[in-house]
Coordinates of C-alpha atoms and ligand atoms in Angstrom, one line a residue:
X1352 CA 0.0 0.0 0.0
X1353 CA 1.4 3.4 -1.0
X1354 CA 1.8 6.3 1.5
X1355 CA -0.9 8.2 -0.5
X1356 CA -3.3 5.2 -0.1
X1357 CA -2.6 5.2 3.7
X1358 CA -3.2 8.9 3.9
X1359 CA -6.5 8.7 2.1
X1360 CA -7.7 5.9 4.4
X1361 CA -6.5 7.8 7.5
X1362 CA -8.5 10.8 6.4
X1363 CA -11.6 8.7 5.7
X1364 CA -11.5 7.1 9.1
X1365 CA -10.9 10.5 10.7
X1366 CA -14.1 11.7 9.0
X1367 CA -16.0 8.7 10.4
X1368 CA -14.6 9.3 13.9
X1369 CA -15.5 13.0 13.8
X1370 CA -19.0 12.7 12.3
X1371 CA -20.5 9.3 12.9
X1372 CA -22.1 10.3 16.2
X1373 CA -23.9 13.1 14.4
X1374 CA -25.1 10.7 11.6
X1375 CA -26.3 8.3 14.3
X1376 CA -28.3 11.0 16.0
X1377 CA -30.4 11.6 12.9
X1378 CA -34.1 10.6 13.5
X1379 CA -34.1 9.5 9.9
X1380 CA -31.2 7.1 10.4
X1381 CA -32.2 3.6 9.2
X1382 CA -32.5 0.6 11.5
X1383 CA -32.2 -2.4 9.2
X1384 CA -30.8 -1.0 5.9
X1385 CA -27.1 -0.6 5.0
X1386 CA -26.0 3.0 5.2
X1387 CA -22.6 4.7 5.0
X1388 CA -21.2 5.5 8.5
X1389 CA -20.9 9.1 7.2
X1390 CA -20.8 10.6 3.7
X1391 CA -22.4 9.3 0.6
X1392 CA -23.2 5.7 -0.4
X1393 CA -24.2 4.7 -3.9
X1394 CA -24.0 1.5 -5.9
X1395 CA -23.7 -2.0 -4.3
X1396 CA -20.4 -3.5 -5.5
X1397 CA -18.6 -6.8 -5.4
X1398 CA -21.6 -8.7 -3.9
X1399 CA -20.3 -12.2 -3.3
X1400 CA -20.7 -15.2 -1.1
X1401 CA -17.4 -16.7 0.0
X1402 CA -16.6 -19.2 2.8
X1403 CA -19.9 -18.7 4.6
X1404 CA -19.8 -14.9 4.4
X1405 CA -21.8 -12.5 2.3
X1406 CA -19.8 -9.5 1.2
X1407 CA -21.4 -6.3 0.2
X1408 CA -19.0 -3.5 -0.9
X1409 CA -20.3 -0.1 -1.8
X1410 CA -19.5 3.1 -3.6
X1411 CA -18.5 5.4 -0.8
X1412 CA -17.6 9.1 -0.6
X1413 CA -16.5 9.6 3.0
X1414 CA -15.7 13.3 2.9
X1415 CA -19.0 14.8 1.8
X1416 CA -22.6 14.0 1.1
X1417 CA -22.0 14.6 -2.7
X1418 CA -20.3 12.4 -5.3
X1419 CA -16.6 12.5 -6.1
X1420 CA -13.6 10.2 -5.9
X1421 CA -15.2 7.0 -4.6
X1422 CA -13.8 4.5 -2.2
X1423 CA -15.1 0.9 -1.9
X1424 CA -16.5 0.6 1.6
X1425 CA -17.2 -3.0 2.9
X1426 CA -19.8 -4.8 5.0
X1427 CA -20.1 -8.5 5.7
X1428 CA -22.8 -10.7 7.1
X1429 CA -23.5 -14.4 7.7
X1430 CA -27.3 -14.0 8.2
X1431 CA -28.4 -10.7 6.5
X1432 CA -29.5 -9.4 9.9
X1433 CA -26.3 -8.5 11.7
X1434 CA -23.7 -6.7 9.5
X1435 CA -20.1 -5.8 10.3
X1436 CA -18.4 -2.8 8.8
X1437 CA -15.0 -3.9 7.6
X1438 CA -11.9 -1.9 6.6
X1439 CA -11.9 0.1 3.5
X1440 CA -11.4 -2.2 0.5
X1441 CA -10.2 0.2 -2.1
X1442 CA -9.1 3.9 -1.9
X1443 CA -8.7 6.1 -5.1
X1444 CA -4.9 6.4 -4.7
X1445 CA -3.3 5.3 -7.9
X1446 CA -2.8 6.9 -11.3
X1447 CA -5.4 4.5 -12.8
X1448 CA -8.2 5.2 -10.3
X1449 CA -7.3 8.5 -8.8
X1450 CA -10.7 10.1 -9.4
X1451 CA -12.7 7.1 -8.1
X1452 CA -12.6 3.4 -7.6
X1453 CA -15.9 3.1 -9.5
X1454 CA -18.4 0.2 -9.5
X1455 CA -17.5 -3.4 -10.2
X1456 CA -17.9 -6.9 -9.0
X1457 CA -16.2 -9.8 -7.2
X1458 CA -15.4 -13.4 -8.1
X1459 CA -13.6 -16.3 -6.3
X1460 CA -10.8 -18.2 -8.1
X1461 CA -8.4 -20.7 -6.5
X1462 CA -9.3 -19.6 -3.0
X1463 CA -8.7 -15.9 -3.7
X1464 CA -11.2 -13.1 -4.0
X1465 CA -10.8 -10.8 -7.0
X1466 CA -12.4 -7.4 -7.2
X1467 CA -12.9 -5.9 -10.6
X1468 CA -13.7 -2.2 -10.8
X1469 CA -13.4 0.8 -13.0
X1470 CA -10.6 3.3 -12.4
X1471 CA -12.1 6.7 -13.1
X1472 CA -9.5 9.2 -14.1
X1473 CA -9.5 12.9 -15.1
X1474 CA -6.6 14.2 -17.1
X1475 CA -5.1 17.7 -16.7
X1476 CA -7.9 19.2 -18.9
X1477 CA -10.6 17.4 -17.1
X1478 CA -11.2 14.8 -19.8
X1479 CA -12.4 11.4 -18.5
X1480 CA -10.3 8.2 -18.8
X1481 CA -11.5 4.8 -17.9
X1482 CA -9.5 1.7 -16.9
X1483 CA -10.8 -1.7 -15.8
X1484 CA -8.8 -2.8 -12.8
X1485 CA -8.4 -5.7 -10.5
X1486 CA -7.5 -6.1 -6.8
X1487 CA -6.9 -9.5 -5.1
X1488 CA -7.3 -10.8 -1.6
X1489 CA -6.5 -14.0 0.3
X1490 CA -8.6 -13.1 3.4
X1491 CA -11.6 -11.2 1.9
X1492 CA -10.7 -8.2 4.0
X1493 CA -7.5 -6.6 2.7
X1494 CA -7.0 -6.2 -1.0
X1495 CA -3.9 -5.7 -3.1
X1496 CA -4.4 -3.7 -6.3
X1497 CA -2.9 -5.3 -9.4
X1498 CA -3.7 -2.5 -11.8
X1499 CA -5.3 -2.2 -15.2
X1500 CA -6.5 -5.4 -17.0
X1501 CA -8.7 -4.0 -19.7
X1502 CA -8.6 -0.8 -21.8
X1503 CA -11.1 1.2 -23.7
X1504 CA -11.8 -0.4 -27.1
X1505 CA -12.3 1.7 -30.2
X1506 CA -15.8 3.1 -31.0
X1507 CA -16.6 4.0 -27.4
X1508 CA -16.5 7.1 -25.2
X1509 CA -14.8 7.0 -21.8
X1510 CA -18.3 6.4 -20.3
X1511 CA -17.3 2.7 -20.2
X1512 CA -17.5 1.2 -16.7
X1513 CA -18.9 -1.2 -14.0
X1514 CA -17.4 -4.6 -14.9
X1515 CA -19.4 -7.6 -13.8
X1516 CA -17.4 -10.8 -14.0
X1517 CA -18.6 -14.5 -14.1
X1518 CA -17.4 -17.9 -15.1
X1519 CA -19.1 -19.9 -17.9
X1520 CA -17.8 -23.3 -19.1
X1521 CA -14.3 -22.8 -17.9
X1522 CA -13.9 -19.3 -19.2
X1523 CA -14.3 -15.9 -17.6
X1524 CA -16.5 -13.2 -19.0
X1525 CA -16.9 -9.5 -18.1
X1526 CA -19.9 -7.4 -19.1
X1527 CA -19.4 -3.6 -19.1
X1528 CA -21.7 -0.6 -19.4
X1529 CA -20.8 1.5 -22.4
X1530 CA -21.6 4.5 -24.5
X1531 CA -20.8 4.3 -28.2
X1532 CA -19.2 7.2 -30.0
X1533 CA -22.7 8.0 -31.4
X1534 CA -23.7 8.5 -27.7
X1535 CA -25.8 5.4 -27.4
X1536 CA -25.9 2.9 -24.6
X1537 CA -24.7 -0.7 -25.0
X1538 CA -23.5 -3.6 -22.9
X1539 CA -20.2 -5.1 -24.1
X1540 CA -18.4 -8.3 -23.4
X1541 CA -14.8 -9.2 -22.7
X1542 CA -13.4 -12.7 -22.1
X1543 CA -10.3 -14.2 -20.3
X1544 CA -8.8 -17.5 -19.4
X1545 CA -7.0 -16.3 -16.3
X1546 CA -8.7 -13.1 -15.0
X1547 CA -5.6 -11.0 -15.9
X1548 CA -5.6 -10.9 -19.7
X1549 CA -8.9 -9.8 -21.2
X1550 CA -10.0 -9.8 -24.8
X1551 CA -12.7 -7.5 -26.1
X1552 CA -15.5 -9.5 -27.8
X1553 CA -18.0 -6.8 -28.7
X1554 CA -21.4 -5.6 -27.8
X1555 CA -24.0 -8.1 -26.7
X1556 CA -27.0 -5.8 -26.8
X1557 CA -28.0 -2.1 -26.8
X1558 CA -27.7 0.4 -29.6
X1559 CA -28.0 -1.3 -33.0
X1560 CA -28.9 -4.7 -31.6
X1561 CA -32.2 -6.4 -30.8
X1562 CA -34.0 -3.4 -32.3
X1563 CA -32.7 -1.1 -29.6
X1564 CA -31.7 2.0 -31.5
X1565 CA -32.9 4.6 -29.1
X1566 CA -32.6 3.1 -25.7
X1567 CA -30.6 5.6 -23.8
X1568 CA -27.3 7.4 -24.2
X1569 CA -25.4 5.3 -21.6
X1570 CA -25.9 2.0 -19.9
X1571 CA -24.6 1.7 -16.4
X1572 CA -24.0 -1.3 -14.0
X1573 CA -24.8 -4.3 -16.2
X1574 CA -25.1 -7.7 -14.5
X1575 CA -25.6 -10.9 -16.5
X1576 CA -26.4 -14.3 -15.0
X1577 CA -28.3 -17.4 -15.8
X1578 CA -31.5 -18.2 -14.0
X1579 CA -33.7 -21.2 -14.5
X1580 CA -32.3 -21.9 -17.9
X1581 CA -32.5 -18.3 -19.2
X1582 CA -29.9 -15.5 -19.3
X1583 CA -30.9 -12.3 -17.6
X1584 CA -29.2 -9.0 -18.2
X1585 CA -29.9 -6.4 -15.6
X1586 CA -28.8 -2.9 -16.6
X1587 CA -29.4 0.8 -15.7
X1588 CA -29.9 2.8 -18.8
X1589 CA -29.8 6.6 -18.8
X1590 CA -31.8 8.7 -21.2
X1591 CA -35.2 6.9 -21.5
X1592 CA -38.2 9.1 -22.0
X1593 CA -41.1 8.7 -19.6
X1594 CA -43.8 6.6 -21.2
X1595 CA -47.1 6.5 -19.4
X1596 CA -46.4 5.0 -15.9
X1597 CA -43.1 3.7 -17.1
X1598 CA -39.7 5.3 -16.8
X1599 CA -40.8 8.0 -14.3
X1600 CA -37.5 8.3 -12.5
X1601 CA -34.6 10.3 -13.9
X1602 CA -32.8 7.0 -14.8
X1603 CA -34.1 3.4 -14.9
X1604 CA -33.0 0.0 -13.8
X1605 CA -34.4 -3.1 -15.4
X1606 CA -33.7 -6.3 -17.2
X1607 CA -33.9 -8.3 -20.4
X1608 CA -34.5 -12.1 -20.4
X1609 CA -33.1 -14.1 -23.3
X1610 CA -30.2 -16.3 -24.3
X1611 CA -26.6 -15.3 -24.5
X1612 CA -24.8 -16.8 -27.5
X1613 CA -21.2 -16.9 -26.2
X1614 CA -19.8 -17.9 -29.6
X1615 CA -21.4 -15.1 -31.6
X1616 CA -21.3 -12.7 -28.7
X1617 CA -25.0 -11.7 -28.7
X1618 CA -27.9 -11.7 -26.3
X1619 CA -31.2 -12.3 -28.0
X1620 CA -33.8 -11.1 -25.7
X1621 CA -37.3 -9.9 -25.0
X1622 CA -38.4 -6.3 -24.0
X1623 CA -37.0 -4.3 -21.2
X1624 CA -38.8 -4.5 -17.9
X1625 CA -38.2 -2.2 -15.0
X1626 CA -37.3 -3.9 -11.8
X1627 CA -38.9 -1.5 -9.3
X1628 CA -42.0 0.7 -9.6
X1629 CA -41.0 3.1 -6.8
X1630 CA -39.0 6.3 -6.6
X1631 CA -35.6 5.1 -5.4
X1632 CA -33.9 2.1 -7.0
X1633 CA -30.8 2.0 -9.1
X1634 CA -27.6 0.1 -10.0
X1635 CA -28.7 -3.3 -8.7
X1636 CA -26.2 -6.1 -8.4
X1637 CA -26.7 -9.8 -7.8
X1638 CA -24.8 -12.7 -6.3
X1639 CA -25.3 -16.4 -6.3
X1640 CA -24.8 -18.2 -2.9
X1641 CA -24.1 -21.8 -2.0
X1642 CA -27.8 -22.6 -2.0
X1643 CA -28.0 -21.5 -5.6
X1644 CA -30.1 -18.5 -4.7
X1645 CA -29.8 -15.3 -6.8
X1646 CA -29.8 -12.4 -4.4
X1647 CA -30.1 -8.7 -5.4
X1648 CA -29.2 -5.5 -3.7
X1649 CA -29.7 -2.0 -5.1
X1650 CA -28.9 1.5 -4.2
X1651 CA -32.1 3.0 -2.8
X1652 CA -31.8 6.2 -4.8
X1653 CA -31.4 7.4 -8.4
X1654 CA -28.5 9.6 -9.5
X1655 CA -29.4 13.3 -10.2
X1656 CA -32.8 12.9 -8.5
X1657 CA -33.7 14.7 -5.3
X1658 CA -30.2 14.5 -3.7
X1659 CA -30.4 18.3 -3.1
X1660 CA -33.3 17.9 -0.7
X1661 CA -32.3 14.9 1.4
X1662 CA -32.6 16.1 5.0
X1663 CA -30.1 13.6 6.2
X1664 CA -27.3 15.7 4.7
X1665 CA -27.6 17.9 7.7
X1666 CA -26.4 14.9 9.7
X1667 CA -23.4 14.2 7.3
X1668 CA -24.8 11.1 5.6
X1669 CA -26.9 10.3 2.6
X1670 CA -28.5 7.2 1.0
X1671 CA -28.8 3.5 1.8
X1672 CA -29.2 0.1 0.1
X1673 CA -32.5 -1.8 -0.5
X1674 CA -33.2 -4.9 1.4
X1675 CA -31.8 -8.0 -0.2
X1676 CA -34.2 -9.7 -2.5
X1677 CA -34.3 -13.2 -3.9
X1678 CA -34.9 -13.4 -7.6
X1679 CA -36.8 -16.1 -9.5
X1680 CA -38.1 -16.2 -13.0
X1681 CA -41.7 -16.7 -13.9
X1682 CA -41.9 -16.9 -17.6
X1683 CA -40.1 -13.8 -18.7
X1684 CA -40.8 -11.9 -15.5
X1685 CA -38.4 -11.6 -12.6
X1686 CA -40.1 -12.2 -9.2
X1687 CA -38.4 -10.4 -6.3
X1688 CA -39.0 -11.5 -2.7
X1689 CA -37.5 -10.4 0.5
X1690 CA -34.9 -12.9 1.7
X1691 CA -36.4 -15.4 4.2
X1692 CA -33.5 -14.6 6.6
X1693 CA -35.1 -11.2 7.3
X1694 CA -37.8 -13.0 9.3
X1695 CA -35.2 -13.4 12.1
X1696 CA -35.6 -9.6 12.7
X1697 CA -39.3 -10.1 13.7
X1698 CA -40.4 -9.3 17.3
X1699 CA -43.8 -8.9 19.0
X1700 CA -45.9 -10.3 16.2
X1701 CA -49.6 -9.6 16.0
X1702 CA -52.2 -10.8 13.7
X1703 CA -55.4 -8.8 13.2
X1704 CA -58.4 -9.2 10.9
X1705 CA -59.5 -5.9 9.4
X1706 CA -63.0 -5.4 8.1
X1707 CA -63.7 -2.0 6.7
X1708 CA -67.0 -0.8 5.4
X1709 CA -66.5 2.8 4.2
X1710 CA -64.3 3.5 7.2
X1711 CA -60.8 3.9 8.4
X1712 CA -58.8 2.7 11.3
X1713 CA -55.4 2.8 12.8
X1714 CA -53.2 -0.3 12.5
X1715 CA -51.7 -1.4 15.8
X1716 CA -48.1 -0.8 14.6
X1717 CA -46.0 -0.8 17.7
X1718 CA -43.0 1.0 16.1
X1719 CA -43.6 2.4 12.6
X1720 CA -39.9 3.3 12.4
X1721 CA -39.1 -0.3 12.1
X1722 CA -42.1 -2.4 11.1
X1723 CA -43.0 -5.2 8.8
X1724 CA -46.7 -5.4 7.7
X1725 CA -47.9 -8.4 5.8
X1726 CA -51.4 -8.0 4.4
X1727 CA -53.0 -11.2 3.1
X1728 CA -56.3 -12.6 2.0
X1729 CA -57.3 -9.3 0.6
X1730 CA -61.0 -9.1 -0.4
X1731 CA -62.0 -5.6 -1.4
X1732 CA -65.0 -4.2 -3.2
X1733 CA -63.3 -1.2 -4.8
X1734 CA -59.9 -0.9 -3.2
X1735 CA -58.2 0.6 -0.1
X1736 CA -55.4 2.8 1.1
X1737 CA -52.7 2.5 3.7
X1738 CA -51.4 5.8 4.9
X1739 CA -47.9 5.7 6.5
X1740 CA -47.0 8.4 9.0
X1741 CA -48.8 11.0 6.9
X1742 CA -45.9 11.0 4.4
X1743 CA -46.5 8.0 2.1
X1744 CA -49.6 6.4 1.0
X1745 CA -50.1 3.0 -0.7
X1746 CA -53.3 2.5 -2.5
X1747 CA -55.2 0.0 -4.7
X1748 CA -58.0 1.0 -7.0
X1749 CA -59.7 -2.2 -8.0
X1750 CA -61.7 -1.0 -11.1
X1751 CA -58.6 0.3 -12.8
X1752 CA -56.3 -2.5 -11.4
X1753 CA -54.0 0.3 -10.3
X1754 CA -51.5 0.4 -7.5
X1755 CA -50.1 3.8 -6.4
X1756 CA -47.4 4.8 -4.0
X1757 CA -47.5 8.5 -3.1
X1758 CA -45.1 10.4 -0.9
X1759 CA -44.5 14.0 0.1
X1760 CA -41.6 15.3 -2.1
X1761 CA -38.4 15.8 -0.3
X1762 CA -38.6 19.6 -0.6
X1763 CA -42.0 19.3 1.1
X1764 CA -43.9 21.3 -1.7
X1765 CA -46.0 18.5 -3.3
X1766 CA -47.2 15.0 -3.3
X1767 CA -45.7 12.8 -6.0
X1768 CA -46.8 9.4 -7.2
X1769 CA -45.6 6.2 -8.9
X1770 CA -48.0 3.6 -10.3
X1771 CA -48.3 0.2 -11.8
X1772 CA -51.1 -2.0 -13.0
X1773 CA -51.9 -5.3 -11.4
X1774 CA -54.6 -7.7 -12.3
X1775 CA -55.5 -9.1 -8.9
X1776 CA -54.2 -7.9 -5.6
X1777 CA -53.9 -10.6 -2.9
X1778 CA -50.8 -9.8 -0.9
X1779 CA -49.1 -6.6 0.2
X1780 CA -45.9 -6.9 2.1
X1781 CA -44.3 -3.7 3.6
X1782 CA -41.0 -3.1 5.2
X1783 CA -41.0 0.3 6.9
X1784 CA -37.7 1.7 8.2
X1785 CA -37.1 5.2 9.7
X1786 CA -36.9 6.7 6.3
X1787 CA -37.8 4.1 3.7
X1788 CA -40.7 2.0 2.6
X1789 CA -40.4 -1.1 0.4
X1790 CA -43.7 -2.8 -0.7
X1791 CA -43.7 -6.2 -2.2
X1792 CA -46.9 -7.0 -4.1
X1793 CA -48.3 -10.4 -4.7
X1794 CA -45.2 -12.2 -3.4
X1795 CA -42.8 -10.1 -5.5
X1796 CA -44.7 -9.6 -8.8
X1797 CA -44.0 -5.9 -8.3
X1798 CA -42.0 -4.0 -5.8
X1799 CA -42.1 -0.3 -4.9
X1800 CA -39.0 1.2 -3.1
X1801 CA -39.0 4.7 -1.8
X1802 CA -37.2 6.8 0.7
X1803 CA -39.5 9.1 2.7
X1804 CA -38.9 11.5 5.5
X1805 CA -41.7 11.6 8.0
X1806 CA -41.9 14.2 10.7
X1807 CA -40.6 12.5 13.9
X1808 CA -43.5 11.8 16.2
X1809 CA -45.9 11.4 13.4
X1810 CA -46.4 7.7 14.0
X1811 CA -49.8 6.6 12.7
X1812 CA -50.3 3.9 10.1
X1813 CA -53.9 4.1 8.9
X1814 CA -56.0 1.9 6.7
X1815 CA -59.0 3.3 4.8
X1816 CA -61.6 1.9 2.5
X1817 CA -64.6 3.5 0.7
X1818 CA -66.6 0.3 0.2
X1819 CA -66.1 -3.0 1.9
X1820 CA -62.5 -4.3 2.4
X1821 CA -61.4 -7.3 4.4
X1822 CA -57.9 -8.5 5.0
X1823 CA -55.7 -10.3 7.4
X1824 CA -52.8 -8.2 8.7
X1825 CA -49.6 -9.5 10.4
X1826 CA -47.5 -6.8 12.1
X1827 CA -44.0 -7.1 13.6
X1828 CA -41.4 -4.8 15.0
X1829 CA -38.1 -5.4 13.4
X1830 CA -34.8 -6.1 15.2
Ligands
LIG2911 C1 -24.0 4.4 -11.1 C2 -22.6 5.0 -11.2 C3 -21.6 4.0 -11.9 C4 -20.3 4.4 -11.5 C5 -20.6 4.8 -10.1 C6 -19.7 5.9 -9.6 O1 -24.6 5.0 -10.0 O2 -22.6 6.2 -11.9 O3 -21.8 3.9 -13.3 O4 -19.4 3.4 -11.6 O5 -21.9 5.2 -10.0 O6 -19.9 6.1 -8.2

């Protein structure tokens, strides 16, 4: 480790030391979501299962609640309930990553953990350069940078980043998010026999392929994996126009289901589907564990959206991860369910039957700053609403088959909404933390994720129905 690297780490830890107690005093500090100790957190990185431990690295800016030269922070867990913050994995200290150790992934080979990431560099004139880099570890905790392993191929701008690596039939593959010189988004593929020498194979989809000529000007954070016999490409495209209820956020995250032809380097796939219907979801990344489960984490925010108004910045921190979700495929649709391990957080369970006839009532939520609410056996004439701490409202309008999540905007000036259609609502599963709501609908057919910032002390969770609505409600306090 160079002296400069040590100095950056020392300064980052000093920042944590100085400000963590302020962050921890924030009433909007989360109870069961991954957050930065201080500073800014964005993408999940290097998610991997190794020797009984799940590793979740993250894009981290320790010095401010804005973006900049990112570090890789690091958390580990064995059970998804108690997490440990580990030493900084990567600091932006070298010529090839001096303006940020940007997003990437982890793989295990021969009992060593390899981190692949993008070295973000600005030259003297401020022009961007991009390098795909690797760092190696024997213990999963300390990493030795090995430098650049792949360079920018011709035909692309320097918006070329976020390597996700996997093994297929004895060879290694790396998918990267790219922008063509014509300013269009693509996912491109590299291959390697040894993880150190990489050959560029070409684009697998995006601009010019699969009929996707105008599908954004940049694709970030691709992830490609096989699931139940199909290949799934998750990607975060930038530059899609809003289209009805779709693409309402500044940038999107979604997936294509198809088959990757490794010989011809092409992914034939069906249409793009957004992963989350809420306000705050981006740059998801998945791992496969020893049980063969495909587990997803995402950043619970969207770049260039609302960051200005997050009240947590006054307490020197911003952003968090989503809860981990298990992915399965149903036809060409990804189903996302909260990991079963999360049930270990449940305390003081209650079960109530709610029968409303044009009425409203308070749900007996012991602590709405850390609650799980599972609504089942829904039988409703025209629909119903659940109002959470007067800051977010979940509603179902049966006639239109419409689900809506509303929240007070972060600047406090308006109510904003996200919607999706559903044919038949039978289950609503909510995880409510101090400043977030995640709603899983019909066992993961759709999910809404949103940050929200309720006024401390405003603690009511209320159900309301115009006509008749009956449902069974399970309620727990978490942790
Ligand atoms: C996505 C992203 C990535 C990049 C990282 C930088 O949120 O822009 O493309 O690697 O964040 O922090």
